[in-house]
């Protein structure tokens, strides 16, 4: 089995390599190829990924390349995790929005739409290469943000072998398992909504419903990413919230926190990446990996400590960060793809959270709407769980943002300026024609080098 990773020079490549290497024997993965169009990053982070794989499974062939055809040729599965325009364009996206008093966040709202304007054209090229060179039954798992808009647009363009993945919902479940000191697979949940806008209306521990007691547990608000929400809101909603819902329920606070901090998330990550890459570029990854890992731990730890801190005013508990090569993998970024492969190969039914066509799962949405929902895996098919009684408040927000995603998809597919304005106008974090018009005009100008002309 061959797995290709498009964007294999990213700073999180070691996580992917660890997941793939630890599952390689079980799943029959004998070739992994990491592709990136940035040779400097591939030479650092790609080589660190190679060292992780070498230590865990010496027989696994993990290759690096800058050639997308070489990576995709005969691939059975492809994971895409790219950032078109790198950190500098993300920062522009965020600053353009903030300058108009609109949330600057790369997946939610205006900045996310700008990111999608760049992401989709690049991903379409890889999808076309996959149709031409990959295995006939290839599946593409897209981790490229904004996963909701990107997944909707790719499906609307006919690329029905693509699936959006995000580790936020599964990571939240894993944090509950850690709270209860039980194995990860002991905790399951029914998730519904959209990417970065989803809700859990059921959490079970070994098959027993625990949601009511979980919502009252103080550890929920200190030991997990539910720390970003006030307890009164959570109890009022009566469900578990994806952490990105913070930007909707505390909109003005989020904007003010970012302005007060004087630095955006994109700027934090850019600075961390610059320093880490510069320090590692003077080191020998292949012969001095342990010291390279210490440098990585130092800088990646800063990145993790700052997660949503400026936006929320709430910091994660600061523990020294360490990438443990040998510790059992918790799934992470490749976990969703590997869970699908495991289920398909074994023939055993499984359960996972994916961005898939709604097909009647969430009432009030179109069958073709891409939703983030708990799915049953049966014989390689992904069957979304039905959501019989979604909350009224939850559905109001889901519908509004889904309208935005539909219009965003149409705007990107047809390169329509008017549809772009429409999509941002209806988005609850913009909610203004005049703001939408200014945002679209600016984003068209800043993204001109990454896409064809719009009309």
PDB file of N, CA and C in Angstrom, residues 293-385:
ATOM      1  N   UNK A 293      15.636  17.388  17.815  1.00  0.00           N
ATOM      2  CA  UNK A 293      14.355  17.196  18.494  1.00  0.00           C
ATOM      3  C   UNK A 293      14.213  18.151  19.680  1.00  0.00           C
ATOM      4  N   UNK A 294      15.302  18.433  20.371  1.00  0.00           N
ATOM      5  CA  UNK A 294      15.263  19.382  21.488  1.00  0.00           C
ATOM      6  C   UNK A 294      14.913  20.786  20.998  1.00  0.00           C
ATOM      7  N   UNK A 295      15.493  21.151  19.859  1.00  0.00           N
ATOM      8  CA  UNK A 295      15.177  22.457  19.267  1.00  0.00           C
ATOM      9  C   UNK A 295      13.703  22.499  18.866  1.00  0.00           C
ATOM     10  N   UNK A 296      13.252  21.422  18.254  1.00  0.00           N
ATOM     11  CA  UNK A 296      11.851  21.332  17.831  1.00  0.00           C
ATOM     12  C   UNK A 296      10.925  21.450  19.033  1.00  0.00           C
ATOM     13  N   UNK A 297      11.225  20.719  20.107  1.00  0.00           N
ATOM     14  CA  UNK A 297      10.401  20.757  21.317  1.00  0.00           C
ATOM     15  C   UNK A 297      10.295  22.168  21.874  1.00  0.00           C
ATOM     16  N   UNK A 298      11.404  22.879  21.877  1.00  0.00           N
ATOM     17  CA  UNK A 298      11.425  24.236  22.426  1.00  0.00           C
ATOM     18  C   UNK A 298      10.462  25.150  21.663  1.00  0.00           C
ATOM     19  N   UNK A 299      10.558  25.121  20.347  1.00  0.00           N
ATOM     20  CA  UNK A 299       9.761  26.056  19.549  1.00  0.00           C
ATOM     21  C   UNK A 299       8.325  25.583  19.363  1.00  0.00           C
ATOM     22  N   UNK A 300       8.136  24.300  19.169  1.00  0.00           N
ATOM     23  CA  UNK A 300       6.773  23.802  18.999  1.00  0.00           C
ATOM     24  C   UNK A 300       5.987  23.944  20.302  1.00  0.00           C
ATOM     25  N   UNK A 301       6.679  23.826  21.426  1.00  0.00           N
ATOM     26  CA  UNK A 301       6.039  24.033  22.712  1.00  0.00           C
ATOM     27  C   UNK A 301       5.497  25.452  22.850  1.00  0.00           C
ATOM     28  N   UNK A 302       6.245  26.430  22.346  1.00  0.00           N
ATOM     29  CA  UNK A 302       5.767  27.814  22.369  1.00  0.00           C
ATOM     30  C   UNK A 302       4.503  27.960  21.533  1.00  0.00           C
ATOM     31  N   UNK A 303       4.482  27.287  20.403  1.00  0.00           N
ATOM     32  CA  UNK A 303       3.312  27.331  19.524  1.00  0.00           C
ATOM     33  C   UNK A 303       2.088  26.732  20.221  1.00  0.00           C
ATOM     34  N   UNK A 304       2.269  25.587  20.868  1.00  0.00           N
ATOM     35  CA  UNK A 304       1.164  24.929  21.550  1.00  0.00           C
ATOM     36  C   UNK A 304       0.662  25.739  22.747  1.00  0.00           C
ATOM     37  N   UNK A 305       1.593  26.324  23.487  1.00  0.00           N
ATOM     38  CA  UNK A 305       1.202  27.123  24.659  1.00  0.00           C
ATOM     39  C   UNK A 305       0.342  28.315  24.252  1.00  0.00           C
ATOM     40  N   UNK A 306       0.570  28.819  23.037  1.00  0.00           N
ATOM     41  CA  UNK A 306      -0.130  30.028  22.582  1.00  0.00           C
ATOM     42  C   UNK A 306      -1.449  29.719  21.876  1.00  0.00           C
ATOM     43  N   UNK A 307      -1.830  28.441  21.784  1.00  0.00           N
ATOM     44  CA  UNK A 307      -3.034  28.070  21.045  1.00  0.00           C
ATOM     45  C   UNK A 307      -4.265  28.763  21.610  1.00  0.00           C
ATOM     46  N   UNK A 308      -4.888  29.616  20.807  1.00  0.00           N
ATOM     47  CA  UNK A 308      -6.109  30.364  21.151  1.00  0.00           C
ATOM     48  C   UNK A 308      -5.955  31.248  22.385  1.00  0.00           C
ATOM     49  N   UNK A 309      -4.729  31.431  22.868  1.00  0.00           N
ATOM     50  CA  UNK A 309      -4.529  32.210  24.093  1.00  0.00           C
ATOM     51  C   UNK A 309      -4.801  33.693  23.864  1.00  0.00           C
ATOM     52  N   UNK A 310      -4.245  34.255  22.791  1.00  0.00           N
ATOM     53  CA  UNK A 310      -4.467  35.676  22.509  1.00  0.00           C
ATOM     54  C   UNK A 310      -5.937  35.957  22.208  1.00  0.00           C
ATOM     55  N   UNK A 311      -6.589  35.020  21.523  1.00  0.00           N
ATOM     56  CA  UNK A 311      -7.973  35.225  21.108  1.00  0.00           C
ATOM     57  C   UNK A 311      -8.957  35.111  22.264  1.00  0.00           C
ATOM     58  N   UNK A 312      -8.642  34.268  23.233  1.00  0.00           N
ATOM     59  CA  UNK A 312      -9.587  33.991  24.313  1.00  0.00           C
ATOM     60  C   UNK A 312      -9.197  34.608  25.654  1.00  0.00           C
ATOM     61  N   UNK A 313      -7.909  34.916  25.799  1.00  0.00           N
ATOM     62  CA  UNK A 313      -7.425  35.354  27.099  1.00  0.00           C
ATOM     63  C   UNK A 313      -7.244  34.199  28.062  1.00  0.00           C
ATOM     64  N   UNK A 314      -7.378  32.962  27.550  1.00  0.00           N
ATOM     65  CA  UNK A 314      -7.247  31.754  28.370  1.00  0.00           C
ATOM     66  C   UNK A 314      -6.111  30.910  27.814  1.00  0.00           C
ATOM     67  N   UNK A 315      -5.150  30.576  28.640  1.00  0.00           N
ATOM     68  CA  UNK A 315      -4.010  29.779  28.197  1.00  0.00           C
ATOM     69  C   UNK A 315      -4.193  28.319  28.580  1.00  0.00           C
ATOM     70  N   UNK A 316      -3.604  27.469  27.766  1.00  0.00           N
ATOM     71  CA  UNK A 316      -3.548  26.057  28.141  1.00  0.00           C
ATOM     72  C   UNK A 316      -2.602  25.897  29.322  1.00  0.00           C
ATOM     73  N   UNK A 317      -2.784  24.808  30.067  1.00  0.00           N
ATOM     74  CA  UNK A 317      -1.848  24.505  31.144  1.00  0.00           C
ATOM     75  C   UNK A 317      -0.469  24.294  30.543  1.00  0.00           C
ATOM     76  N   UNK A 318       0.498  25.037  31.034  1.00  0.00           N
ATOM     77  CA  UNK A 318       1.819  24.992  30.418  1.00  0.00           C
ATOM     78  C   UNK A 318       2.646  23.857  30.999  1.00  0.00           C
ATOM     79  N   UNK A 319       2.805  22.810  30.225  1.00  0.00           N
ATOM     80  CA  UNK A 319       3.667  21.706  30.589  1.00  0.00           C
ATOM     81  C   UNK A 319       4.792  21.669  29.567  1.00  0.00           C
ATOM     82  N   UNK A 320       5.993  21.278  29.976  1.00  0.00           N
ATOM     83  CA  UNK A 320       7.089  21.201  29.001  1.00  0.00           C
ATOM     84  C   UNK A 320       6.695  20.297  27.841  1.00  0.00           C
ATOM     85  N   UNK A 321       6.856  20.791  26.630  1.00  0.00           N
ATOM     86  CA  UNK A 321       6.448  20.019  25.460  1.00  0.00           C
ATOM     87  C   UNK A 321       7.558  19.052  25.067  1.00  0.00           C
ATOM     88  N   UNK A 322       7.151  17.842  24.688  1.00  0.00           N
ATOM     89  CA  UNK A 322       8.128  16.872  24.188  1.00  0.00           C
ATOM     90  C   UNK A 322       7.476  15.967  23.159  1.00  0.00           C
ATOM     91  N   UNK A 323       8.068  15.920  21.981  1.00  0.00           N
ATOM     92  CA  UNK A 323       7.614  14.978  20.965  1.00  0.00           C
ATOM     93  C   UNK A 323       8.252  13.631  21.273  1.00  0.00           C
ATOM     94  N   UNK A 324       7.443  12.704  21.745  1.00  0.00           N
ATOM     95  CA  UNK A 324       7.931  11.371  22.121  1.00  0.00           C
ATOM     96  C   UNK A 324       7.785  10.444  20.928  1.00  0.00           C
ATOM     97  N   UNK A 325       8.892  10.102  20.343  1.00  0.00           N
ATOM     98  CA  UNK A 325       8.880   9.269  19.138  1.00  0.00           C
ATOM     99  C   UNK A 325       8.231   7.924  19.408  1.00  0.00           C
ATOM    100  N   UNK A 326       8.498   7.357  20.573  1.00  0.00           N
ATOM    101  CA  UNK A 326       8.134   5.960  20.828  1.00  0.00           C
ATOM    102  C   UNK A 326       6.805   5.773  21.556  1.00  0.00           C
ATOM    103  N   UNK A 327       6.253   6.826  22.131  1.00  0.00           N
ATOM    104  CA  UNK A 327       4.977   6.685  22.834  1.00  0.00           C
ATOM    105  C   UNK A 327       3.887   6.266  21.861  1.00  0.00           C
ATOM    106  N   UNK A 328       2.907   5.535  22.366  1.00  0.00           N
ATOM    107  CA  UNK A 328       1.798   5.095  21.518  1.00  0.00           C
ATOM    108  C   UNK A 328       1.108   6.308  20.924  1.00  0.00           C
ATOM    109  N   UNK A 329       0.894   6.269  19.619  1.00  0.00           N
ATOM    110  CA  UNK A 329       0.297   7.392  18.914  1.00  0.00           C
ATOM    111  C   UNK A 329      -1.178   7.519  19.270  1.00  0.00           C
ATOM    112  N   UNK A 330      -1.646   8.793  19.389  1.00  0.00           N
ATOM    113  CA  UNK A 330      -3.057   9.001  19.730  1.00  0.00           C
ATOM    114  C   UNK A 330      -3.921   9.240  18.498  1.00  0.00           C
ATOM    115  N   UNK A 331      -3.377   8.970  17.330  1.00  0.00           N
ATOM    116  CA  UNK A 331      -4.151   9.147  16.098  1.00  0.00           C
ATOM    117  C   UNK A 331      -3.792  10.430  15.399  1.00  0.00           C
ATOM    118  N   UNK A 332      -4.072  11.560  16.054  1.00  0.00           N
ATOM    119  CA  UNK A 332      -3.673  12.855  15.546  1.00  0.00           C
ATOM    120  C   UNK A 332      -4.105  13.106  14.116  1.00  0.00           C
ATOM    121  N   UNK A 333      -3.205  13.690  13.365  1.00  0.00           N
ATOM    122  CA  UNK A 333      -3.538  14.170  12.036  1.00  0.00           C
ATOM    123  C   UNK A 333      -3.803  13.053  11.031  1.00  0.00           C
ATOM    124  N   UNK A 334      -3.115  11.950  11.154  1.00  0.00           N
ATOM    125  CA  UNK A 334      -3.343  10.841  10.230  1.00  0.00           C
ATOM    126  C   UNK A 334      -4.354   9.838  10.775  1.00  0.00           C
ATOM    127  N   UNK A 335      -4.796  10.054  12.015  1.00  0.00           N
ATOM    128  CA  UNK A 335      -5.643   9.070  12.676  1.00  0.00           C
ATOM    129  C   UNK A 335      -6.926   8.765  11.936  1.00  0.00           C
ATOM    130  N   UNK A 336      -7.562   9.795  11.357  1.00  0.00           N
ATOM    131  CA  UNK A 336      -8.827   9.575  10.658  1.00  0.00           C
ATOM    132  C   UNK A 336      -8.606   8.703   9.426  1.00  0.00           C
ATOM    133  N   UNK A 337      -7.602   9.043   8.637  1.00  0.00           N
ATOM    134  CA  UNK A 337      -7.314   8.259   7.439  1.00  0.00           C
ATOM    135  C   UNK A 337      -6.987   6.814   7.802  1.00  0.00           C
ATOM    136  N   UNK A 338      -6.181   6.629   8.840  1.00  0.00           N
ATOM    137  CA  UNK A 338      -5.781   5.278   9.230  1.00  0.00           C
ATOM    138  C   UNK A 338      -6.962   4.482   9.770  1.00  0.00           C
ATOM    139  N   UNK A 339      -7.877   5.158  10.447  1.00  0.00           N
ATOM    140  CA  UNK A 339      -9.056   4.461  10.964  1.00  0.00           C
ATOM    141  C   UNK A 339      -9.904   3.945   9.811  1.00  0.00           C
ATOM    142  N   UNK A 340     -10.031   4.759   8.759  1.00  0.00           N
ATOM    143  CA  UNK A 340     -10.775   4.331   7.578  1.00  0.00           C
ATOM    144  C   UNK A 340     -10.093   3.125   6.926  1.00  0.00           C
ATOM    145  N   UNK A 341      -8.783   3.201   6.752  1.00  0.00           N
ATOM    146  CA  UNK A 341      -8.040   2.112   6.110  1.00  0.00           C
ATOM    147  C   UNK A 341      -8.175   0.826   6.931  1.00  0.00           C
ATOM    148  N   UNK A 342      -8.054   0.978   8.251  1.00  0.00           N
ATOM    149  CA  UNK A 342      -8.143  -0.188   9.143  1.00  0.00           C
ATOM    150  C   UNK A 342      -9.509  -0.870   9.019  1.00  0.00           C
ATOM    151  N   UNK A 343     -10.558  -0.053   8.990  1.00  0.00           N
ATOM    152  CA  UNK A 343     -11.913  -0.601   8.883  1.00  0.00           C
ATOM    153  C   UNK A 343     -12.126  -1.292   7.542  1.00  0.00           C
ATOM    154  N   UNK A 344     -11.640  -0.661   6.483  1.00  0.00           N
ATOM    155  CA  UNK A 344     -11.834  -1.228   5.156  1.00  0.00           C
ATOM    156  C   UNK A 344     -11.091  -2.553   4.985  1.00  0.00           C
ATOM    157  N   UNK A 345      -9.864  -2.605   5.495  1.00  0.00           N
ATOM    158  CA  UNK A 345      -9.063  -3.824   5.342  1.00  0.00           C
ATOM    159  C   UNK A 345      -9.598  -4.969   6.200  1.00  0.00           C
ATOM    160  N   UNK A 346     -10.056  -4.628   7.412  1.00  0.00           N
ATOM    161  CA  UNK A 346     -10.500  -5.677   8.336  1.00  0.00           C
ATOM    162  C   UNK A 346     -11.922  -6.143   8.045  1.00  0.00           C
ATOM    163  N   UNK A 347     -12.689  -5.286   7.376  1.00  0.00           N
ATOM    164  CA  UNK A 347     -14.091  -5.610   7.149  1.00  0.00           C
ATOM    165  C   UNK A 347     -14.951  -5.390   8.368  1.00  0.00           C
ATOM    166  N   UNK A 348     -14.332  -4.858   9.448  1.00  0.00           N
ATOM    167  CA  UNK A 348     -15.077  -4.607  10.678  1.00  0.00           C
ATOM    168  C   UNK A 348     -15.695  -3.216  10.649  1.00  0.00           C
ATOM    169  N   UNK A 349     -16.932  -3.124  11.130  1.00  0.00           N
ATOM    170  CA  UNK A 349     -17.586  -1.819  11.221  1.00  0.00           C
ATOM    171  C   UNK A 349     -16.834  -0.946  12.216  1.00  0.00           C
ATOM    172  N   UNK A 350     -16.802   0.343  11.928  1.00  0.00           N
ATOM    173  CA  UNK A 350     -16.101   1.274  12.793  1.00  0.00           C
ATOM    174  C   UNK A 350     -16.888   2.577  12.838  1.00  0.00           C
ATOM    175  N   UNK A 351     -16.389   3.520  13.635  1.00  0.00           N
ATOM    176  CA  UNK A 351     -17.075   4.797  13.810  1.00  0.00           C
ATOM    177  C   UNK A 351     -16.033   5.906  13.809  1.00  0.00           C
ATOM    178  N   UNK A 352     -16.311   6.995  13.083  1.00  0.00           N
ATOM    179  CA  UNK A 352     -15.375   8.099  13.041  1.00  0.00           C
ATOM    180  C   UNK A 352     -16.099   9.379  12.651  1.00  0.00           C
ATOM    181  N   UNK A 353     -15.431  10.505  12.873  1.00  0.00           N
ATOM    182  CA  UNK A 353     -16.019  11.811  12.563  1.00  0.00           C
ATOM    183  C   UNK A 353     -15.343  12.359  11.311  1.00  0.00           C
ATOM    184  N   UNK A 354     -16.173  12.689  10.309  1.00  0.00           N
ATOM    185  CA  UNK A 354     -15.664  13.121   9.009  1.00  0.00           C
ATOM    186  C   UNK A 354     -16.510  14.251   8.453  1.00  0.00           C
ATOM    187  N   UNK A 355     -15.963  14.950   7.450  1.00  0.00           N
ATOM    188  CA  UNK A 355     -16.747  15.892   6.654  1.00  0.00           C
ATOM    189  C   UNK A 355     -17.228  15.152   5.409  1.00  0.00           C
ATOM    190  N   UNK A 356     -18.525  14.864   5.352  1.00  0.00           N
ATOM    191  CA  UNK A 356     -19.115  14.057   4.282  1.00  0.00           C
ATOM    192  C   UNK A 356     -20.436  14.677   3.837  1.00  0.00           C
ATOM    193  N   UNK A 357     -20.969  14.255   2.677  1.00  0.00           N
ATOM    194  CA  UNK A 357     -22.292  14.732   2.266  1.00  0.00           C
ATOM    195  C   UNK A 357     -23.349  14.374   3.302  1.00  0.00           C
ATOM    196  N   UNK A 358     -24.248  15.308   3.553  1.00  0.00           N
ATOM    197  CA  UNK A 358     -25.253  15.167   4.598  1.00  0.00           C
ATOM    198  C   UNK A 358     -26.170  13.964   4.386  1.00  0.00           C
ATOM    199  N   UNK A 359     -26.698  13.823   3.165  1.00  0.00           N
ATOM    200  CA  UNK A 359     -27.569  12.680   2.829  1.00  0.00           C
ATOM    201  C   UNK A 359     -28.650  12.441   3.876  1.00  0.00           C
ATOM    202  N   UNK A 360     -29.295  13.522   4.304  1.00  0.00           N
ATOM    203  CA  UNK A 360     -30.423  13.390   5.226  1.00  0.00           C
ATOM    204  C   UNK A 360     -30.063  13.263   6.687  1.00  0.00           C
ATOM    205  N   UNK A 361     -28.780  13.321   7.033  1.00  0.00           N
ATOM    206  CA  UNK A 361     -28.388  13.122   8.429  1.00  0.00           C
ATOM    207  C   UNK A 361     -28.879  14.251   9.324  1.00  0.00           C
ATOM    208  N   UNK A 362     -28.656  15.490   8.893  1.00  0.00           N
ATOM    209  CA  UNK A 362     -29.077  16.650   9.685  1.00  0.00           C
ATOM    210  C   UNK A 362     -30.279  17.274   8.999  1.00  0.00           C
ATOM    211  N   UNK A 363     -31.437  17.267   9.644  1.00  0.00           N
ATOM    212  CA  UNK A 363     -32.644  17.799   9.010  1.00  0.00           C
ATOM    213  C   UNK A 363     -32.500  19.289   8.716  1.00  0.00           C
ATOM    214  N   UNK A 364     -33.095  19.700   7.588  1.00  0.00           N
ATOM    215  CA  UNK A 364     -33.053  21.112   7.236  1.00  0.00           C
ATOM    216  C   UNK A 364     -31.900  21.497   6.348  1.00  0.00           C
ATOM    217  N   UNK A 365     -30.968  20.560   6.118  1.00  0.00           N
ATOM    218  CA  UNK A 365     -29.859  20.806   5.207  1.00  0.00           C
ATOM    219  C   UNK A 365     -30.036  19.980   3.938  1.00  0.00           C
ATOM    220  N   UNK A 366     -29.350  20.390   2.868  1.00  0.00           N
ATOM    221  CA  UNK A 366     -29.428  19.658   1.611  1.00  0.00           C
ATOM    222  C   UNK A 366     -28.644  18.358   1.702  1.00  0.00           C
ATOM    223  N   UNK A 367     -29.032  17.375   0.914  1.00  0.00           N
ATOM    224  CA  UNK A 367     -28.289  16.112   0.881  1.00  0.00           C
ATOM    225  C   UNK A 367     -26.846  16.325   0.454  1.00  0.00           C
ATOM    226  N   UNK A 368     -26.623  17.316  -0.405  1.00  0.00           N
ATOM    227  CA  UNK A 368     -25.278  17.564  -0.935  1.00  0.00           C
ATOM    228  C   UNK A 368     -24.433  18.463  -0.037  1.00  0.00           C
ATOM    229  N   UNK A 369     -25.022  18.993   1.022  1.00  0.00           N
ATOM    230  CA  UNK A 369     -24.249  19.816   1.948  1.00  0.00           C
ATOM    231  C   UNK A 369     -23.201  18.969   2.652  1.00  0.00           C
ATOM    232  N   UNK A 370     -21.964  19.461   2.695  1.00  0.00           N
ATOM    233  CA  UNK A 370     -20.925  18.767   3.443  1.00  0.00           C
ATOM    234  C   UNK A 370     -21.046  19.143   4.914  1.00  0.00           C
ATOM    235  N   UNK A 371     -21.171  18.132   5.752  1.00  0.00           N
ATOM    236  CA  UNK A 371     -21.327  18.336   7.190  1.00  0.00           C
ATOM    237  C   UNK A 371     -20.233  17.576   7.927  1.00  0.00           C
ATOM    238  N   UNK A 372     -19.971  17.992   9.153  1.00  0.00           N
ATOM    239  CA  UNK A 372     -19.049  17.244  10.012  1.00  0.00           C
ATOM    240  C   UNK A 372     -19.902  16.446  10.982  1.00  0.00           C
ATOM    241  N   UNK A 373     -19.807  15.137  10.882  1.00  0.00           N
ATOM    242  CA  UNK A 373     -20.755  14.295  11.599  1.00  0.00           C
ATOM    243  C   UNK A 373     -20.113  12.941  11.913  1.00  0.00           C
ATOM    244  N   UNK A 374     -20.575  12.317  12.978  1.00  0.00           N
ATOM    245  CA  UNK A 374     -20.138  10.955  13.290  1.00  0.00           C
ATOM    246  C   UNK A 374     -20.684  10.005  12.233  1.00  0.00           C
ATOM    247  N   UNK A 375     -19.809   9.163  11.697  1.00  0.00           N
ATOM    248  CA  UNK A 375     -20.194   8.232  10.630  1.00  0.00           C
ATOM    249  C   UNK A 375     -19.917   6.798  11.048  1.00  0.00           C
ATOM    250  N   UNK A 376     -20.731   5.885  10.530  1.00  0.00           N
ATOM    251  CA  UNK A 376     -20.429   4.462  10.605  1.00  0.00           C
ATOM    252  C   UNK A 376     -19.698   4.069   9.335  1.00  0.00           C
ATOM    253  N   UNK A 377     -18.633   3.305   9.492  1.00  0.00           N
ATOM    254  CA  UNK A 377     -17.906   2.772   8.347  1.00  0.00           C
ATOM    255  C   UNK A 377     -18.339   1.330   8.147  1.00  0.00           C
ATOM    256  N   UNK A 378     -18.961   1.063   7.005  1.00  0.00           N
ATOM    257  CA  UNK A 378     -19.413  -0.281   6.691  1.00  0.00           C
ATOM    258  C   UNK A 378     -18.982  -0.609   5.262  1.00  0.00           C
ATOM    259  N   UNK A 379     -18.139  -1.615   5.131  1.00  0.00           N
ATOM    260  CA  UNK A 379     -17.676  -2.055   3.807  1.00  0.00           C
ATOM    261  C   UNK A 379     -17.091  -0.898   3.005  1.00  0.00           C
ATOM    262  N   UNK A 380     -16.354  -0.029   3.675  1.00  0.00           N
ATOM    263  CA  UNK A 380     -15.713   1.078   2.987  1.00  0.00           C
ATOM    264  C   UNK A 380     -16.617   2.266   2.747  1.00  0.00           C
ATOM    265  N   UNK A 381     -17.900   2.141   3.079  1.00  0.00           N
ATOM    266  CA  UNK A 381     -18.833   3.253   2.906  1.00  0.00           C
ATOM    267  C   UNK A 381     -18.946   4.040   4.208  1.00  0.00           C
ATOM    268  N   UNK A 382     -19.110   5.365   4.076  1.00  0.00           N
ATOM    269  CA  UNK A 382     -19.235   6.232   5.242  1.00  0.00           C
ATOM    270  C   UNK A 382     -20.689   6.673   5.372  1.00  0.00           C
ATOM    271  N   UNK A 383     -21.353   6.201   6.394  1.00  0.00           N
ATOM    272  CA  UNK A 383     -22.781   6.449   6.575  1.00  0.00           C
ATOM    273  C   UNK A 383     -22.971   7.379   7.766  1.00  0.00           C
ATOM    274  N   UNK A 384     -23.367   8.645   7.528  1.00  0.00           N
ATOM    275  CA  UNK A 384     -23.508   9.586   8.641  1.00  0.00           C
ATOM    276  C   UNK A 384     -24.646   9.208   9.578  1.00  0.00           C
ATOM    277  N   UNK A 385     -24.425   9.398  10.871  1.00  0.00           N
ATOM    278  CA  UNK A 385     -25.470   9.154  11.858  1.00  0.00           C
ATOM    279  C   UNK A 385     -26.606  10.155  11.664  1.00  0.00           C
TER     280      UNK A 385
END
